[in-house]
mmCIF file of C-alpha atoms and ligand atoms in Angstrom:
data_model
loop_
_atom_site.group_PDB
_atom_site.id
_atom_site.type_symbol
_atom_site.label_atom_id
_atom_site.label_comp_id
_atom_site.label_asym_id
_atom_site.label_seq_id
_atom_site.Cartn_x
_atom_site.Cartn_y
_atom_site.Cartn_z
ATOM 1 C CA MET A 1 8.098 8.001 9.226
ATOM 2 C CA LYS A 2 10.238 9.552 12.032
ATOM 3 C CA ILE A 3 13.939 9.150 11.726
ATOM 4 C CA ILE A 4 16.043 9.251 14.995
ATOM 5 C CA SER A 5 19.710 8.796 15.425
ATOM 6 C CA ASN A 6 20.203 9.744 19.131
ATOM 7 C CA PRO A 7 19.405 6.758 21.513
ATOM 8 C CA LEU A 8 18.449 9.064 24.375
ATOM 9 C CA GLU A 9 16.059 11.087 22.211
ATOM 10 C CA LEU A 10 14.518 7.893 21.079
ATOM 11 C CA LYS A 11 14.086 6.671 24.601
ATOM 12 C CA LYS A 12 12.612 10.168 25.484
ATOM 13 C CA TYR A 13 10.085 9.807 22.708
ATOM 14 C CA LEU A 14 9.118 6.266 23.739
ATOM 15 C CA LYS A 15 8.870 7.126 27.413
ATOM 16 C CA SER A 16 5.090 7.852 27.602
ATOM 17 C CA ASN A 17 4.437 5.224 24.974
ATOM 18 C CA SER A 18 2.175 2.384 26.083
ATOM 19 C CA LYS A 19 1.763 0.818 22.669
ATOM 20 C CA ILE A 20 2.700 -2.641 21.583
ATOM 21 C CA ILE A 21 6.124 -2.196 19.860
ATOM 22 C CA GLY A 22 7.439 -4.471 16.913
ATOM 23 C CA PHE A 23 11.096 -4.107 16.582
ATOM 24 C CA VAL A 24 13.367 -5.352 13.575
ATOM 25 C CA PRO A 25 17.058 -4.661 13.869
ATOM 26 C CA THR A 26 19.072 -4.690 10.673
ATOM 27 C CA MET A 27 22.368 -3.605 9.211
ATOM 28 C CA GLY A 28 20.649 -2.007 6.146
ATOM 29 C CA ALA A 29 21.093 -2.785 2.397
ATOM 30 C CA LEU A 30 17.499 -3.908 2.815
ATOM 31 C CA HIS A 31 16.037 -6.601 0.623
ATOM 32 C CA GLU A 32 12.837 -8.810 0.476
ATOM 33 C CA GLY A 33 14.081 -10.855 3.462
ATOM 34 C CA HIS A 34 14.176 -7.785 5.702
ATOM 35 C CA ILE A 35 10.848 -6.599 4.270
ATOM 36 C CA SER A 36 9.075 -9.858 5.105
ATOM 37 C CA LEU A 37 10.082 -9.237 8.821
ATOM 38 C CA PHE A 38 8.798 -5.691 8.514
ATOM 39 C CA LYS A 39 5.501 -7.038 7.103
ATOM 40 C CA GLU A 40 4.960 -9.451 9.965
ATOM 41 C CA ALA A 41 5.978 -6.946 12.557
ATOM 42 C CA ARG A 42 3.631 -4.189 10.941
ATOM 43 C CA GLN A 43 0.597 -6.547 11.149
ATOM 44 C CA ASN A 44 1.044 -7.728 14.777
ATOM 45 C CA ASN A 45 2.082 -4.570 16.639
ATOM 46 C CA GLU A 46 0.860 -0.918 17.154
ATOM 47 C CA LEU A 47 4.287 0.744 16.629
ATOM 48 C CA LEU A 48 6.855 -0.610 14.075
ATOM 49 C CA ILE A 49 10.474 0.384 14.842
ATOM 50 C CA VAL A 50 13.345 -0.568 12.576
ATOM 51 C CA SER A 51 17.108 -0.019 13.212
ATOM 52 C CA ILE A 52 19.815 0.131 10.758
ATOM 53 C CA PHE A 53 23.151 0.112 12.271
ATOM 54 C CA VAL A 54 26.350 -1.667 10.928
ATOM 55 C CA ASN A 55 27.544 -2.660 14.248
ATOM 56 C CA PRO A 56 31.399 -2.347 14.395
ATOM 57 C CA THR A 57 31.903 -4.657 17.295
ATOM 58 C CA GLN A 58 30.617 -7.586 15.522
ATOM 59 C CA PHE A 59 33.220 -7.389 12.680
ATOM 60 C CA LEU A 60 36.694 -8.853 13.268
ATOM 61 C CA HIS A 61 39.868 -7.019 12.256
ATOM 62 C CA GLY A 62 40.184 -7.301 8.531
ATOM 63 C CA GLU A 63 36.514 -8.123 7.956
ATOM 64 C CA ASP A 64 34.153 -6.131 5.549
ATOM 65 C CA LEU A 65 33.024 -3.485 8.081
ATOM 66 C CA ASP A 66 34.276 -0.584 5.829
ATOM 67 C CA LYS A 67 32.795 -1.896 2.672
ATOM 68 C CA TYR A 68 29.719 -3.346 4.045
ATOM 69 C CA PRO A 69 26.953 -2.262 1.494
ATOM 70 C CA LYS A 70 25.219 0.955 2.243
ATOM 71 C CA LYS A 71 21.985 2.155 0.609
ATOM 72 C CA GLU A 72 20.810 4.927 2.907
ATOM 73 C CA GLU A 73 18.307 6.545 0.747
ATOM 74 C CA ALA A 74 16.883 3.345 -0.811
ATOM 75 C CA ASP A 75 16.628 1.966 2.741
ATOM 76 C CA LYS A 76 14.661 4.899 3.892
ATOM 77 C CA LYS A 77 12.274 4.681 1.144
ATOM 78 C CA ILE A 78 11.821 0.906 1.727
ATOM 79 C CA CYS A 79 11.062 1.442 5.369
ATOM 80 C CA SER A 80 8.646 4.412 4.715
ATOM 81 C CA LEU A 81 6.666 2.188 2.147
ATOM 82 C CA SER A 82 6.760 -0.693 4.550
ATOM 83 C CA GLY A 83 4.874 1.328 7.107
ATOM 84 C CA VAL A 84 7.705 1.842 9.544
ATOM 85 C CA ASP A 85 6.827 4.313 12.293
ATOM 86 C CA ILE A 86 10.364 4.985 13.533
ATOM 87 C CA LEU A 87 13.682 4.448 11.847
ATOM 88 C CA PHE A 88 16.436 4.255 14.294
ATOM 89 C CA PHE A 89 19.646 5.108 12.428
ATOM 90 C CA PRO A 90 22.450 5.839 14.845
ATOM 91 C CA HIS A 91 26.184 6.343 14.277
ATOM 92 C CA ALA A 92 28.655 4.186 15.957
ATOM 93 C CA GLN A 93 29.580 7.091 18.482
ATOM 94 C CA ASP A 94 25.857 7.186 19.411
ATOM 95 C CA ILE A 95 26.066 3.706 20.609
ATOM 96 C CA TYR A 96 29.472 3.141 21.876
ATOM 97 C CA THR A 97 31.999 5.197 24.124
ATOM 98 C CA ASP A 98 35.291 3.882 25.148
ATOM 99 C CA ASP A 99 36.050 1.374 27.871
ATOM 100 C CA GLU A 100 32.714 -0.409 27.381
ATOM 101 C CA ILE A 101 30.859 -3.011 29.240
ATOM 102 C CA SER A 102 30.058 -5.865 26.850
ATOM 103 C CA LEU A 103 28.230 -9.155 26.805
ATOM 104 C CA GLN A 104 30.041 -12.570 26.390
ATOM 105 C CA ALA A 105 28.524 -15.070 24.195
ATOM 106 C CA PRO A 106 28.335 -18.472 25.714
ATOM 107 C CA SER A 107 31.727 -20.325 25.671
ATOM 108 C CA GLN A 108 30.378 -23.436 23.774
ATOM 109 C CA ARG A 109 27.598 -22.280 21.473
ATOM 110 C CA GLY A 110 29.096 -18.852 20.835
ATOM 111 C CA TYR A 111 32.302 -20.220 19.558
ATOM 112 C CA ILE A 112 31.262 -23.056 17.163
ATOM 113 C CA LEU A 113 30.201 -22.703 13.421
ATOM 114 C CA GLU A 114 30.316 -18.920 12.633
ATOM 115 C CA GLY A 115 31.674 -18.211 16.143
ATOM 116 C CA TYR A 116 34.636 -20.579 15.607
ATOM 117 C CA SER A 117 35.763 -18.838 12.081
ATOM 118 C CA ARG A 118 34.759 -15.409 13.604
ATOM 119 C CA PRO A 119 35.777 -15.727 17.335
ATOM 120 C CA GLY A 120 34.161 -12.811 19.250
ATOM 121 C CA HIS A 121 31.560 -12.056 16.577
ATOM 122 C CA PHE A 122 28.702 -12.957 18.796
ATOM 123 C CA ASN A 123 29.932 -10.951 21.715
ATOM 124 C CA GLY A 124 29.492 -7.892 19.408
ATOM 125 C CA VAL A 125 26.049 -9.141 18.223
ATOM 126 C CA LEU A 126 24.700 -9.852 21.794
ATOM 127 C CA THR A 127 26.028 -6.431 23.010
ATOM 128 C CA VAL A 128 24.412 -4.466 20.410
ATOM 129 C CA VAL A 129 21.021 -6.231 20.512
ATOM 130 C CA ASN A 130 21.060 -5.956 24.299
ATOM 131 C CA LYS A 131 21.728 -2.060 23.949
ATOM 132 C CA LEU A 132 18.904 -1.823 21.186
ATOM 133 C CA PHE A 133 16.533 -3.679 23.394
ATOM 134 C CA ASN A 134 17.238 -1.397 26.320
ATOM 135 C CA ILE A 135 16.851 1.597 24.122
ATOM 136 C CA ILE A 136 13.532 0.611 22.506
ATOM 137 C CA ASN A 137 11.982 -1.891 25.033
ATOM 138 C CA PRO A 138 10.076 -3.780 22.402
ATOM 139 C CA THR A 139 7.270 -6.117 22.953
ATOM 140 C CA ASN A 140 8.221 -8.226 20.016
ATOM 141 C CA ALA A 141 11.500 -8.465 18.098
ATOM 142 C CA TYR A 142 11.794 -10.138 14.738
ATOM 143 C CA PHE A 143 14.927 -12.209 13.607
ATOM 144 C CA GLY A 144 15.478 -14.350 10.523
ATOM 145 C CA LYS A 145 16.173 -18.119 10.639
ATOM 146 C CA LYS A 146 18.706 -17.510 7.975
ATOM 147 C CA ASP A 147 21.186 -16.425 10.759
ATOM 148 C CA ALA A 148 20.061 -19.462 12.793
ATOM 149 C CA GLN A 149 23.087 -19.358 15.453
ATOM 150 C CA GLN A 150 22.530 -15.635 16.023
ATOM 151 C CA LEU A 151 18.770 -16.254 16.353
ATOM 152 C CA HIS A 152 19.592 -19.070 18.775
ATOM 153 C CA LEU A 153 22.024 -16.927 20.847
ATOM 154 C CA ILE A 154 19.707 -14.003 21.103
ATOM 155 C CA SER A 155 16.805 -16.352 22.231
ATOM 156 C CA LEU A 156 19.281 -17.578 24.835
ATOM 157 C CA MET A 157 20.315 -14.270 25.969
ATOM 158 C CA VAL A 158 16.549 -13.307 26.429
ATOM 159 C CA LYS A 159 15.952 -16.442 28.453
ATOM 160 C CA GLN A 160 19.070 -16.407 30.555
ATOM 161 C CA LEU A 161 18.949 -12.597 31.375
ATOM 162 C CA PHE A 162 15.143 -12.797 31.965
ATOM 163 C CA MET A 163 14.475 -10.093 29.368
ATOM 164 C CA SER A 164 10.782 -9.491 28.655
ATOM 165 C CA VAL A 165 10.893 -9.236 24.795
ATOM 166 C CA ASN A 166 9.245 -11.909 22.806
ATOM 167 C CA ILE A 167 11.433 -13.177 19.989
ATOM 168 C CA VAL A 168 9.670 -14.000 16.762
ATOM 169 C CA GLU A 169 11.598 -16.320 14.260
ATOM 170 C CA MET A 170 11.042 -15.717 10.609
ATOM 171 C CA ASP A 171 11.586 -18.124 7.645
ATOM 172 C CA THR A 172 14.309 -17.386 5.119
ATOM 173 C CA MET A 173 13.239 -15.539 1.978
ATOM 174 C CA ARG A 174 15.022 -16.897 -1.117
ATOM 175 C CA GLU A 175 15.425 -15.915 -4.839
ATOM 176 C CA SER A 176 13.110 -18.086 -7.238
ATOM 177 C CA ASP A 177 16.326 -20.252 -7.858
ATOM 178 C CA GLY A 178 16.760 -20.895 -4.161
ATOM 179 C CA LEU A 179 19.664 -18.560 -3.256
ATOM 180 C CA ALA A 180 18.956 -17.167 0.261
ATOM 181 C CA LEU A 181 18.659 -13.260 0.074
ATOM 182 C CA SER A 182 21.395 -11.409 1.701
ATOM 183 C CA SER A 183 22.807 -8.069 1.701
ATOM 184 C CA ARG A 184 26.208 -9.758 0.856
ATOM 185 C CA ASN A 185 24.906 -11.193 -2.408
ATOM 186 C CA ILE A 186 25.805 -7.958 -4.243
ATOM 187 C CA TYR A 187 29.470 -8.899 -3.905
ATOM 188 C CA LEU A 188 28.898 -11.877 -6.112
ATOM 189 C CA SER A 189 29.911 -11.897 -9.815
ATOM 190 C CA GLN A 190 27.538 -13.770 -12.207
ATOM 191 C CA ASP A 191 29.783 -16.883 -12.139
ATOM 192 C CA GLN A 192 30.053 -16.841 -8.432
ATOM 193 C CA ARG A 193 26.304 -16.390 -8.104
ATOM 194 C CA VAL A 194 25.808 -19.689 -10.090
ATOM 195 C CA GLU A 195 28.326 -21.353 -7.742
ATOM 196 C CA ALA A 196 26.535 -19.970 -4.774
ATOM 197 C CA LEU A 197 23.385 -21.887 -5.950
ATOM 198 C CA LYS A 198 25.079 -25.135 -4.704
ATOM 199 C CA ILE A 199 24.494 -24.081 -1.189
ATOM 200 C CA SER A 200 20.682 -24.248 -1.400
ATOM 201 C CA SER A 201 20.851 -27.179 -3.707
ATOM 202 C CA SER A 202 23.224 -29.042 -1.032
ATOM 203 C CA LEU A 203 20.357 -28.361 1.580
ATOM 204 C CA GLN A 204 17.797 -29.772 -0.825
ATOM 205 C CA VAL A 205 19.966 -32.865 -1.094
ATOM 206 C CA ALA A 206 19.901 -33.310 2.721
ATOM 207 C CA PHE A 207 16.162 -32.719 2.649
ATOM 208 C CA GLY A 208 15.708 -35.455 0.040
ATOM 209 C CA MET A 209 17.868 -37.909 2.114
ATOM 210 C CA VAL A 210 15.914 -37.317 5.195
ATOM 211 C CA ASN A 211 12.658 -37.584 3.314
ATOM 212 C CA SER A 212 13.896 -41.050 2.099
ATOM 213 C CA GLY A 213 14.484 -42.156 5.551
ATOM 214 C CA ILE A 214 18.361 -41.617 5.760
ATOM 215 C CA LEU A 215 18.807 -39.817 9.134
ATOM 216 C CA ASP A 216 22.549 -40.604 9.748
ATOM 217 C CA THR A 217 24.132 -37.158 9.909
ATOM 218 C CA LYS A 218 27.676 -38.172 8.873
ATOM 219 C CA LYS A 219 26.191 -39.635 5.497
ATOM 220 C CA ILE A 220 24.124 -36.534 5.024
ATOM 221 C CA VAL A 221 27.135 -34.092 5.584
ATOM 222 C CA LYS A 222 29.248 -36.306 3.431
ATOM 223 C CA LYS A 223 26.912 -35.995 0.503
ATOM 224 C CA MET A 224 26.574 -32.193 1.040
ATOM 225 C CA ARG A 225 30.356 -31.947 1.095
ATOM 226 C CA GLU A 226 30.500 -33.592 -2.253
ATOM 227 C CA LYS A 227 28.045 -31.205 -3.649
ATOM 228 C CA LEU A 228 30.043 -28.224 -2.311
ATOM 229 C CA ASN A 229 33.476 -29.457 -3.005
ATOM 230 C CA SER A 230 34.497 -26.641 -5.453
ATOM 231 C CA LEU A 231 33.868 -24.039 -2.714
ATOM 232 C CA GLU A 232 35.753 -23.292 0.489
ATOM 233 C CA ILE A 233 33.646 -24.850 3.106
ATOM 234 C CA PHE A 234 33.831 -23.278 6.711
ATOM 235 C CA TYR A 235 31.312 -25.818 8.060
ATOM 236 C CA ILE A 236 28.493 -28.150 7.400
ATOM 237 C CA GLU A 237 27.061 -29.383 10.723
ATOM 238 C CA ALA A 238 23.781 -31.149 11.642
ATOM 239 C CA LEU A 239 22.744 -29.924 15.090
ATOM 240 C CA SER A 240 19.836 -30.100 17.419
ATOM 241 C CA ARG A 241 17.700 -26.874 17.655
ATOM 242 C CA ASP A 242 19.495 -26.126 20.855
ATOM 243 C CA PHE A 243 22.827 -26.283 19.004
ATOM 244 C CA LYS A 244 24.075 -29.510 20.364
ATOM 245 C CA PRO A 245 25.636 -32.190 18.130
ATOM 246 C CA LEU A 246 23.480 -34.836 16.557
ATOM 247 C CA THR A 247 24.435 -38.308 15.161
ATOM 248 C CA SER A 248 20.895 -38.889 13.691
ATOM 249 C CA ILE A 249 18.356 -36.204 12.403
ATOM 250 C CA ILE A 250 15.299 -36.031 14.889
ATOM 251 C CA ILE A 251 12.479 -34.530 12.664
ATOM 252 C CA GLY A 252 11.216 -31.359 14.430
ATOM 253 C CA ASN A 253 14.259 -30.842 16.426
ATOM 254 C CA SER A 254 17.261 -30.551 13.746
ATOM 255 C CA ILE A 255 19.093 -27.938 11.769
ATOM 256 C CA ILE A 256 21.729 -28.393 8.999
ATOM 257 C CA LEU A 257 23.778 -25.347 8.823
ATOM 258 C CA VAL A 258 26.375 -24.422 6.007
ATOM 259 C CA GLU A 259 28.742 -21.610 5.601
ATOM 260 C CA VAL A 260 30.923 -21.268 2.638
ATOM 261 C CA LYS A 261 33.222 -18.812 0.880
ATOM 262 C CA VAL A 262 32.335 -17.984 -2.702
ATOM 263 C CA GLY A 263 35.215 -15.708 -3.983
ATOM 264 C CA THR A 264 35.748 -13.484 -1.087
ATOM 265 C CA THR A 265 32.160 -13.598 0.211
ATOM 266 C CA ARG A 266 30.882 -15.639 3.236
ATOM 267 C CA LEU A 267 27.540 -17.056 2.553
ATOM 268 C CA LEU A 268 25.417 -18.922 5.122
ATOM 269 C CA ASP A 269 22.384 -20.939 4.872
ATOM 270 C CA ASN A 270 20.502 -23.614 6.736
ATOM 271 C CA ILE A 271 17.538 -25.831 6.695
ATOM 272 C CA TYR A 272 15.362 -26.626 9.799
ATOM 273 C CA LEU A 273 14.210 -30.424 9.762
HETATM 274 P P1 LIG B 301 21.109 -8.150 8.712
HETATM 275 O O1 LIG B 301 20.766 -6.718 7.999
HETATM 276 O O2 LIG B 301 21.734 -9.098 7.678
HETATM 277 O O3 LIG B 301 21.787 -7.945 9.932
HETATM 278 O O4 LIG B 301 19.751 -8.864 8.791
HETATM 279 C C1 LIG B 301 18.741 -8.297 9.649
HETATM 280 C C2 LIG B 301 17.709 -9.363 9.933
HETATM 281 O O5 LIG B 301 17.032 -9.950 8.755
HETATM 282 C C3 LIG B 301 18.176 -10.596 10.664
HETATM 283 O O6 LIG B 301 17.293 -11.115 11.690
HETATM 284 C C4 LIG B 301 18.363 -11.609 9.452
HETATM 285 O O7 LIG B 301 18.303 -12.865 10.028
HETATM 286 C C5 LIG B 301 17.207 -11.291 8.614
HETATM 287 N N1 LIG B 301 17.330 -11.749 7.266
HETATM 288 C C6 LIG B 301 18.518 -11.579 6.569
HETATM 289 N N2 LIG B 301 18.336 -12.245 5.469
HETATM 290 C C7 LIG B 301 17.151 -12.717 5.467
HETATM 291 C C8 LIG B 301 16.327 -13.551 4.516
HETATM 292 N N3 LIG B 301 16.853 -14.056 3.326
HETATM 293 N N4 LIG B 301 15.143 -14.017 4.942
HETATM 294 C C9 LIG B 301 14.528 -13.610 6.056
HETATM 295 N N5 LIG B 301 15.198 -12.911 7.048
HETATM 296 C C10 LIG B 301 16.543 -12.459 6.670
#
């Protein structure tokens, strides 16, 4: 496995490349969720490139940028064992200078849900993903449905900016008890972890209601709210797959999204229906 931190060096290395490139952008502290993306990308591409970059522009002032979990050595090992060909591991100064051009998230879908509680977050996400795509020029790029709004906005960027990369959507990996895997789970104490299980079980409640024919999104959200009432709820929303409001679940075109705070940790999850 080759490790490269300089974007221009990576571009130069890839210049004469004619291989099919699979790319998985991450912020490190790798877990089975990330590994599922690596496996899929490994199987379907000739060259597998993973980036580890804790992107400062997607963190708001006062968020956990400085204490975001870092596990550099373990991450390198996981990448190597997962068959990664190139690990792109830049520093912030390799990616950003001063007085930068940046992308703006769309004014509606970029500022609801996570974008409402973290205004500007998705500008940072889109800007860095755009930069990474320009450096790597991947054939396929892999993103998790766990970050459904991020995935939607990246797909929108690719479509609206006529980019050539194919976005592959990957299912959420969970612990055996249902908790969605996240790098931030390590912030949780044992008691908080138990509380956090209410998130996936609230989504199961929604799934059960829809299965029994209750499609009214107000009723579903109310039941979920009851289940999560001991936690600080940022949002519980039922939306169409293109992130427009829904009064009634449309099977095959709906997502219910949740974000809560457990202790000081923001956790998000969702279910595609
Ligand atoms: P992150 O390092 O948190 O920025 O995540 C990198 C990629 O892994 C993103 O596309 C995430 O959506 C995806 N990811 C994170 N957690 C999971 C999970 N539990 N299952 C599947 N994919 C995930």
